[in-house]
Tab-separated table of C-alpha atoms in Angstrom:
chain	number	residue	atom	x	y	z
A	299	UNK	CA	81.413	81.699	94.439
A	300	UNK	CA	80.713	84.359	96.245
A	301	UNK	CA	82.098	84.414	99.557
A	302	UNK	CA	80.061	85.366	103.293
A	303	UNK	CA	81.583	89.112	102.837
A	304	UNK	CA	80.427	89.122	99.374
A	305	UNK	CA	77.443	88.364	100.506
A	306	UNK	CA	76.498	90.710	103.190
A	307	UNK	CA	77.790	92.912	101.251
A	308	UNK	CA	74.853	92.835	98.376
A	309	UNK	CA	72.693	92.529	101.537
A	310	UNK	CA	73.575	95.618	102.791
A	311	UNK	CA	72.719	97.024	99.686
A	312	UNK	CA	69.403	96.311	99.237
A	313	UNK	CA	69.831	97.230	103.316
A	314	UNK	CA	70.588	100.822	102.248
A	315	UNK	CA	68.119	101.011	99.203
A	316	UNK	CA	65.492	100.248	101.701
A	317	UNK	CA	66.260	102.191	104.715
A	318	UNK	CA	63.621	104.908	105.593
A	319	UNK	CA	64.747	108.448	106.170
A	320	UNK	CA	63.595	109.010	110.205
A	321	UNK	CA	64.606	112.030	112.585
A	322	UNK	CA	68.091	112.236	113.953
A	323	UNK	CA	66.568	111.426	117.218
A	324	UNK	CA	65.192	108.241	116.197
A	325	UNK	CA	67.571	106.928	113.456
A	326	UNK	CA	69.107	108.350	109.873
A	327	UNK	CA	68.737	112.057	109.364
A	328	UNK	CA	67.478	114.074	106.266
A	329	UNK	CA	70.414	114.962	103.841
A	330	UNK	CA	70.862	117.798	101.634
A	331	UNK	CA	70.666	116.171	98.290
A	332	UNK	CA	70.422	119.122	96.073
A	333	UNK	CA	72.155	119.083	92.660
A	334	UNK	CA	73.865	121.476	89.578
A	335	UNK	CA	71.193	120.668	86.702
A	336	UNK	CA	70.724	116.760	86.075
A	337	UNK	CA	72.265	117.032	82.182
A	338	UNK	CA	74.918	119.269	82.541
A	339	UNK	CA	76.147	116.784	85.693
A	340	UNK	CA	75.971	113.566	83.097
A	341	UNK	CA	77.858	115.321	80.860
A	342	UNK	CA	80.539	117.446	82.473
A	343	UNK	CA	82.172	114.258	83.525
A	344	UNK	CA	83.834	110.997	81.618
A	345	UNK	CA	82.519	107.547	80.898
A	346	UNK	CA	82.970	104.899	81.510
A	347	UNK	CA	83.356	106.409	85.295
A	348	UNK	CA	85.827	105.323	87.753
A	349	UNK	CA	83.426	102.838	89.520
A	350	UNK	CA	82.623	101.432	86.295
A	351	UNK	CA	85.631	100.313	85.534
A	352	UNK	CA	86.351	99.499	88.820
A	353	UNK	CA	83.458	96.957	88.632
A	354	UNK	CA	85.117	95.146	85.687
A	355	UNK	CA	87.417	94.111	88.275
A	356	UNK	CA	84.266	93.022	90.753
A	357	UNK	CA	85.626	96.066	93.171
A	358	UNK	CA	84.231	99.614	94.043
A	359	UNK	CA	85.735	102.382	93.353
A	360	UNK	CA	84.899	104.864	96.175
A	361	UNK	CA	85.521	108.404	98.015
A	362	UNK	CA	85.779	110.139	101.264
A	363	UNK	CA	83.014	112.147	102.083
A	364	UNK	CA	81.957	114.217	104.685
A	365	UNK	CA	79.090	116.250	106.416
A	366	UNK	CA	78.978	119.775	106.760
A	367	UNK	CA	75.675	120.873	108.435
A	368	UNK	CA	75.194	124.313	107.892
A	369	UNK	CA	77.967	124.458	104.943
A	370	UNK	CA	78.377	123.854	101.339
A	371	UNK	CA	81.988	124.433	100.756
A	372	UNK	CA	83.281	121.718	101.851
A	373	UNK	CA	83.804	118.107	100.154
A	374	UNK	CA	80.960	116.899	101.612
A	375	UNK	CA	76.613	115.372	101.368
A	376	UNK	CA	75.918	119.634	102.037
A	377	UNK	CA	77.753	120.364	98.192
A	378	UNK	CA	75.028	119.689	95.345
A	379	UNK	CA	78.775	120.048	93.138
A	380	UNK	CA	80.717	117.815	94.831
A	381	UNK	CA	77.827	115.374	95.410
A	382	UNK	CA	77.421	115.329	91.659
A	383	UNK	CA	81.071	114.539	91.010
A	384	UNK	CA	80.430	112.018	93.853
A	385	UNK	CA	77.915	110.074	91.994
A	386	UNK	CA	79.211	110.510	88.278
A	387	UNK	CA	82.707	108.335	89.442
A	388	UNK	CA	81.895	106.435	92.400
A	389	UNK	CA	79.967	103.615	93.970
A	390	UNK	CA	81.696	103.764	97.311
A	391	UNK	CA	81.731	106.087	100.368
A	392	UNK	CA	83.506	106.688	103.432
A	393	UNK	CA	82.937	108.862	106.511
A	394	UNK	CA	86.033	111.348	106.413
A	395	UNK	CA	85.738	112.410	110.043
A	396	UNK	CA	82.113	111.384	110.775
A	397	UNK	CA	82.460	107.902	112.588
A	398	UNK	CA	85.761	108.524	114.796
A	399	UNK	CA	85.201	108.940	118.682
A	400	UNK	CA	86.239	112.768	118.750
A	401	UNK	CA	82.862	113.223	116.905
A	402	UNK	CA	80.336	110.077	117.691
A	403	UNK	CA	81.907	109.948	121.224
A	404	UNK	CA	81.555	113.396	122.955
A	405	UNK	CA	81.751	112.375	125.992
A	406	UNK	CA	81.807	109.006	128.032
A	407	UNK	CA	78.084	108.994	128.284
A	408	UNK	CA	76.770	110.150	125.054
A	409	UNK	CA	76.518	109.389	121.126
A	410	UNK	CA	76.505	111.280	119.012
A	411	UNK	CA	75.631	110.185	115.099
A	412	UNK	CA	74.208	113.093	113.521
A	413	UNK	CA	76.501	114.159	111.081
A	414	UNK	CA	77.672	109.813	110.300
A	415	UNK	CA	73.679	109.462	109.899
A	416	UNK	CA	74.058	112.523	107.226
A	417	UNK	CA	76.261	111.007	105.158
A	418	UNK	CA	74.136	106.915	105.683
A	419	UNK	CA	71.245	109.168	104.457
A	420	UNK	CA	73.008	110.065	101.659
A	421	UNK	CA	74.284	106.779	100.776
A	422	UNK	CA	70.720	105.177	101.238
A	423	UNK	CA	68.975	108.051	98.647
A	424	UNK	CA	71.641	107.903	96.026
A	425	UNK	CA	72.463	103.942	96.276
A	426	UNK	CA	76.076	103.799	97.700
A	427	UNK	CA	78.032	100.886	99.188
A	428	UNK	CA	79.114	102.710	102.109
A	429	UNK	CA	81.996	101.720	104.477
A	430	UNK	CA	82.956	102.505	108.225
A	431	UNK	CA	86.222	104.024	109.369
A	432	UNK	CA	86.457	103.795	111.849
A	433	UNK	CA	86.311	102.035	114.955
A	434	UNK	CA	89.160	102.799	117.116
A	435	UNK	CA	91.789	105.316	116.135
A	436	UNK	CA	93.929	103.627	118.607
A	437	UNK	CA	96.615	106.715	119.075
A	438	UNK	CA	96.536	108.842	122.256
A	439	UNK	CA	96.358	112.571	119.820
A	440	UNK	CA	93.809	111.503	117.948
A	441	UNK	CA	91.350	110.089	121.296
A	442	UNK	CA	88.598	112.631	122.178
A	443	UNK	CA	90.326	114.311	125.399
A	444	UNK	CA	88.152	112.690	127.827
A	445	UNK	CA	88.877	109.195	127.370
A	446	UNK	CA	93.162	110.534	127.293
A	447	UNK	CA	92.181	110.637	130.657
A	448	UNK	CA	89.255	108.745	131.800
A	449	UNK	CA	89.501	107.034	135.511
A	450	UNK	CA	89.355	103.527	134.648
A	451	UNK	CA	88.652	103.396	138.380
A	452	UNK	CA	89.366	99.819	140.683
A	453	UNK	CA	88.856	97.213	138.358
A	454	UNK	CA	90.586	99.234	134.981
A	455	UNK	CA	90.970	95.905	132.786
A	456	UNK	CA	86.790	95.331	132.536
A	457	UNK	CA	85.933	99.402	132.530
A	458	UNK	CA	88.273	99.631	129.352
A	459	UNK	CA	87.074	96.733	128.029
A	460	UNK	CA	83.296	97.876	128.596
A	461	UNK	CA	83.898	101.244	126.984
A	462	UNK	CA	85.101	99.329	123.526
A	463	UNK	CA	82.492	96.890	123.890
A	464	UNK	CA	79.629	99.367	124.149
A	465	UNK	CA	81.131	101.597	121.583
A	466	UNK	CA	81.701	98.663	118.935
A	467	UNK	CA	78.177	97.696	119.618
A	468	UNK	CA	76.798	101.035	119.472
A	469	UNK	CA	77.845	102.139	115.982
A	470	UNK	CA	77.914	98.264	114.568
A	471	UNK	CA	74.372	98.227	115.803
A	472	UNK	CA	73.160	101.535	114.334
A	473	UNK	CA	74.538	100.369	110.891
A	474	UNK	CA	73.654	96.916	110.851
A	475	UNK	CA	72.401	95.884	107.296
A	476	UNK	CA	74.169	98.659	106.400
A	477	UNK	CA	77.796	98.869	106.702
A	478	UNK	CA	79.624	95.153	106.014
A	479	UNK	CA	83.096	96.273	105.655
A	480	UNK	CA	85.062	98.744	108.999
A	481	UNK	CA	87.978	99.694	109.913
A	482	UNK	CA	88.093	98.483	113.291
A	483	UNK	CA	91.559	99.734	113.893
A	484	UNK	CA	93.165	102.449	112.498
A	485	UNK	CA	97.260	103.083	112.748
A	486	UNK	CA	97.952	101.344	115.918
A	487	UNK	CA	101.954	101.887	115.388
A	488	UNK	CA	104.133	103.501	117.723
A	489	UNK	CA	107.588	104.518	115.598
A	490	UNK	CA	109.373	105.036	118.326
A	491	UNK	CA	109.335	102.723	119.925
A	492	UNK	CA	108.251	100.199	116.200
A	493	UNK	CA	105.775	98.487	118.089
A	494	UNK	CA	101.871	98.980	118.862
A	495	UNK	CA	101.438	102.672	120.510
A	496	UNK	CA	100.393	102.799	124.531
A	497	UNK	CA	97.334	104.485	124.874
A	498	UNK	CA	94.804	105.000	127.621
A	499	UNK	CA	92.850	101.664	127.010
A	500	UNK	CA	96.269	100.136	126.007
A	501	UNK	CA	97.045	100.686	129.810
A	502	UNK	CA	94.495	99.583	131.494
A	503	UNK	CA	94.148	96.739	129.870
A	504	UNK	CA	97.928	95.694	130.070
A	505	UNK	CA	98.392	95.764	126.414
A	506	UNK	CA	97.671	97.462	123.269
A	507	UNK	CA	97.280	93.786	121.600
A	508	UNK	CA	94.999	93.240	124.484
A	509	UNK	CA	92.739	96.519	123.248
A	510	UNK	CA	93.173	95.494	119.587
A	511	UNK	CA	91.974	91.768	119.705
A	512	UNK	CA	88.947	92.898	121.694
A	513	UNK	CA	88.037	95.053	119.245
A	514	UNK	CA	88.357	92.814	116.216
A	515	UNK	CA	86.367	89.773	118.425
A	516	UNK	CA	83.458	92.279	119.612
A	517	UNK	CA	83.555	93.631	115.994
A	518	UNK	CA	83.300	90.177	114.480
A	519	UNK	CA	80.333	89.105	117.156
A	520	UNK	CA	78.765	91.915	115.725
A	521	UNK	CA	79.311	91.049	112.099
A	522	UNK	CA	80.087	87.157	111.476
A	523	UNK	CA	80.584	87.863	107.964
A	524	UNK	CA	80.919	91.609	107.768
A	525	UNK	CA	84.745	92.472	106.298
A	526	UNK	CA	87.274	93.034	109.473
A	527	UNK	CA	90.286	95.771	108.159
A	528	UNK	CA	93.347	97.058	109.616
A	529	UNK	CA	93.968	99.953	108.509
A	530	UNK	CA	97.453	102.154	107.842
A	531	UNK	CA	99.494	104.418	105.916
A	532	UNK	CA	102.643	102.040	105.282
A	533	UNK	CA	103.756	102.876	101.505
A	534	UNK	CA	106.204	102.074	99.173
A	535	UNK	CA	108.565	105.118	99.424
A	536	UNK	CA	111.965	104.310	101.018
A	537	UNK	CA	111.226	106.049	103.887
A	538	UNK	CA	108.074	103.625	104.927
A	539	UNK	CA	110.376	100.556	105.400
A	540	UNK	CA	110.372	99.852	109.086
A	541	UNK	CA	106.047	100.814	108.818
A	542	UNK	CA	106.211	98.102	106.644
A	543	UNK	CA	108.506	95.630	108.739
A	544	UNK	CA	106.078	97.031	112.227
A	545	UNK	CA	103.081	95.966	110.448
A	546	UNK	CA	103.736	92.936	109.019
A	547	UNK	CA	104.394	92.106	112.985
A	548	UNK	CA	101.551	93.333	114.142
A	549	UNK	CA	99.872	91.591	111.173
A	550	UNK	CA	101.932	88.585	112.202
A	551	UNK	CA	100.979	88.370	115.906
A	552	UNK	CA	96.925	88.991	115.441
A	553	UNK	CA	97.128	86.299	113.129
A	554	UNK	CA	98.721	84.109	115.483
A	555	UNK	CA	96.824	84.926	118.453
A	556	UNK	CA	93.695	84.557	116.041
A	557	UNK	CA	92.384	88.011	116.065
A	558	UNK	CA	89.628	88.147	113.866
A	559	UNK	CA	91.050	90.629	110.696
A	560	UNK	CA	89.825	89.768	107.144
A	561	UNK	CA	92.416	92.797	105.190
A	562	UNK	CA	95.329	94.869	105.644
A	563	UNK	CA	93.474	99.057	104.733
A	564	UNK	CA	96.412	100.748	103.024
A	565	UNK	CA	95.944	104.341	102.887
A	566	UNK	CA	98.253	104.958	99.688
A	567	UNK	CA	98.887	108.583	100.998
A	568	UNK	CA	101.802	108.017	98.564
A	569	UNK	CA	104.360	111.071	98.464
A	570	UNK	CA	106.495	113.019	97.029
A	571	UNK	CA	109.442	114.614	99.053
A	572	UNK	CA	111.748	114.351	96.961
A	573	UNK	CA	113.320	113.398	93.377
A	574	UNK	CA	114.523	110.118	91.884
A	575	UNK	CA	116.262	111.228	88.796
A	576	UNK	CA	116.649	107.836	87.313
A	577	UNK	CA	112.589	108.196	87.180
A	578	UNK	CA	112.027	111.815	87.673
A	579	UNK	CA	109.100	111.233	90.217
A	580	UNK	CA	109.400	110.335	93.774
A	581	UNK	CA	111.316	107.390	94.622
A	582	UNK	CA	109.700	104.220	95.620
A	583	UNK	CA	111.362	100.544	96.572
A	584	UNK	CA	108.862	98.172	94.117
A	585	UNK	CA	110.808	95.275	94.992
A	586	UNK	CA	110.376	95.778	99.133
A	587	UNK	CA	106.616	96.778	98.460
A	588	UNK	CA	106.063	93.966	96.309
A	589	UNK	CA	107.725	91.769	98.979
A	590	UNK	CA	105.507	93.446	101.997
A	591	UNK	CA	101.866	93.372	100.128
A	592	UNK	CA	102.903	89.022	99.402
A	593	UNK	CA	103.463	88.570	102.461
A	594	UNK	CA	100.133	89.931	103.585
A	595	UNK	CA	98.306	88.082	101.185
A	596	UNK	CA	100.791	84.798	102.070
A	597	UNK	CA	98.352	85.683	105.204
A	598	UNK	CA	95.219	85.204	103.893
A	599	UNK	CA	94.737	88.834	104.433
A	600	UNK	CA	92.985	90.728	101.652
A	601	UNK	CA	94.248	93.865	100.442
A	602	UNK	CA	92.128	97.401	100.115
A	603	UNK	CA	93.588	101.124	98.849
A	604	UNK	CA	91.226	103.197	101.429
A	605	UNK	CA	92.836	106.743	101.043
A	606	UNK	CA	94.727	107.543	97.974
A	607	UNK	CA	96.037	110.675	97.347
A	608	UNK	CA	98.804	111.874	96.278
A	609	UNK	CA	101.706	114.527	98.342
A	610	UNK	CA	103.027	116.696	95.103
A	611	UNK	CA	105.615	118.729	97.838
A	612	UNK	CA	109.085	118.426	95.713
A	613	UNK	CA	107.374	118.575	92.087
A	614	UNK	CA	107.744	121.831	89.676
A	615	UNK	CA	105.112	124.428	90.715
A	616	UNK	CA	104.065	124.283	86.788
A	617	UNK	CA	100.866	122.699	86.719
A	618	UNK	CA	100.488	121.000	83.421
A	619	UNK	CA	104.079	119.668	84.762
A	620	UNK	CA	103.622	118.897	87.974
A	621	UNK	CA	100.376	117.537	86.545
A	622	UNK	CA	101.987	115.058	84.189
A	623	UNK	CA	104.230	113.579	87.156
A	624	UNK	CA	101.706	113.361	90.108
A	625	UNK	CA	99.809	111.110	86.716
A	626	UNK	CA	102.565	109.203	86.452
A	627	UNK	CA	103.182	108.243	89.964
A	628	UNK	CA	100.104	107.172	90.646
A	629	UNK	CA	100.312	104.749	87.314
A	630	UNK	CA	102.797	103.824	88.200
A	631	UNK	CA	101.815	102.521	91.933
A	632	UNK	CA	98.239	101.606	90.590
A	633	UNK	CA	99.513	99.664	88.043
A	634	UNK	CA	101.584	97.188	90.973
A	635	UNK	CA	98.217	97.642	93.246
A	636	UNK	CA	96.307	95.812	90.221
A	637	UNK	CA	99.032	93.270	89.838
A	638	UNK	CA	97.603	91.694	92.940
A	639	UNK	CA	93.887	91.681	91.495
A	640	UNK	CA	92.794	88.518	92.730
A	641	UNK	CA	93.916	89.603	96.516
A	642	UNK	CA	92.411	93.219	96.165
A	643	UNK	CA	89.538	94.638	96.711
A	644	UNK	CA	87.884	97.955	96.845
A	645	UNK	CA	89.929	101.340	96.167
A	646	UNK	CA	88.999	105.377	97.486
A	647	UNK	CA	90.407	108.391	96.939
A	648	UNK	CA	90.849	110.272	99.970
A	649	UNK	CA	88.389	113.070	98.354
A	650	UNK	CA	88.125	114.194	94.902
A	651	UNK	CA	88.893	117.622	94.555
A	652	UNK	CA	92.422	119.149	95.250
A	653	UNK	CA	90.709	121.942	97.459
A	654	UNK	CA	88.923	119.940	100.405
A	655	UNK	CA	91.522	117.277	100.091
A	656	UNK	CA	93.157	117.754	104.056
A	657	UNK	CA	96.598	117.470	102.733
A	658	UNK	CA	96.054	121.366	101.726
A	659	UNK	CA	96.345	121.456	105.524
A	660	UNK	CA	98.371	118.519	106.377
A	661	UNK	CA	101.765	120.114	107.280
A	662	UNK	CA	104.307	118.021	106.082
A	663	UNK	CA	102.772	117.634	102.933
A	664	UNK	CA	102.055	121.737	102.417
A	665	UNK	CA	104.482	123.090	99.624
A	666	UNK	CA	107.375	125.461	100.502
A	667	UNK	CA	105.753	127.926	97.172
A	668	UNK	CA	102.619	128.406	99.202
A	669	UNK	CA	100.597	127.054	96.118
A	670	UNK	CA	97.355	123.640	96.475
A	671	UNK	CA	98.401	120.457	96.584
A	672	UNK	CA	97.392	119.131	93.336
A	673	UNK	CA	97.080	115.435	94.918
A	674	UNK	CA	93.495	114.153	93.842
A	675	UNK	CA	91.574	112.735	90.618
A	676	UNK	CA	90.053	116.720	89.687
A	677	UNK	CA	90.974	120.427	90.704
A	678	UNK	CA	89.493	122.508	92.151
A	679	UNK	CA	87.269	124.102	89.457
A	680	UNK	CA	86.068	120.443	89.079
A	681	UNK	CA	88.094	119.469	85.917
A	682	UNK	CA	89.450	116.510	84.882
A	683	UNK	CA	93.794	115.711	85.545
A	684	UNK	CA	95.551	113.478	84.203
A	685	UNK	CA	95.597	111.201	87.652
A	686	UNK	CA	92.185	110.180	87.306
A	687	UNK	CA	92.938	109.603	83.477
A	688	UNK	CA	95.717	107.382	85.068
A	689	UNK	CA	93.511	105.744	87.348
A	690	UNK	CA	91.032	105.365	84.717
A	691	UNK	CA	93.917	103.326	81.920
A	692	UNK	CA	94.800	101.178	84.944
A	693	UNK	CA	91.677	100.073	86.147
A	694	UNK	CA	90.769	99.665	81.938
A	695	UNK	CA	94.378	97.387	81.694
A	696	UNK	CA	94.065	95.623	84.794
A	697	UNK	CA	90.268	94.415	83.752
């Protein structure tokens, strides 16, 4: 029998298909939908699609996508070459930055949904499922500046609660019936303290936990049958061991307090910053990673792969060799994650084409030789890479 969330997701797809396109001031805006020659696009990409393979396991394969009004040279709904690839391979999209407070909330009294509306409109037109990312990125460096410096007045608790509640209600009301799975809170760990991070909101409310609990509680009120996700970048590399422990403590505390969290979003920005001589790829702690996943699923939480890509900094410059190593590392990771088939929901890449992937300008991931990071399933020329083949084979064997 399908879960309430599965039923609500099917209803959301029906809602997307029926959603009218109206002006930005009144609702969802028109999005650019121009495409390459249809026959060319239909034959350019492999069949079956990654989404078709994922659907055999009852999940979506999807990707982040942006909105860049006035620009077509991006991984966005305005780029017809990119959207042809997304349509060929994906069944779900998630906004890259367009739902974050910095974009949606330019000041305390204003909501600007225009760019997010572009993505929602494109998803509707192309019958794509849509995830929400994120209702609260609980880190000061990713708050809009006004929120870091906000005057909470004589009753700071009430004012902070009002801001968070107002924000989550505004977003979820706008995309009601369209988005049923949200990253409610993103990256809430302070790695210096090994504890939830302090922000202006947490100082006003008394603790980070109070903010996190409020965000999930409001989201549950808004989405009784939705999937509410805590999303973070803990990973299987040995260097992430403490981060995994911190996330477990956070989740355990949420469960004890009755915080309505349904799933853990595992960003899966897997990395090769050094090479393990035994494997020829980046070091990974499989036993410890499985123990982490066992503890998460043992709490009754679902898993999602929310932002997959590969950091190839330690690999050689030679492209064929580098791509083989990336595919090897990818396959090892997917084989582990798909062992949790009964607990694993959707799989999303954080972009499908190298040149538009965020790792090109993320300093810790940039290569010392100045070459492009090759961390996505397709090259900058939209050519299939071994990584794509590795993902496809992992999905086939897991089905």
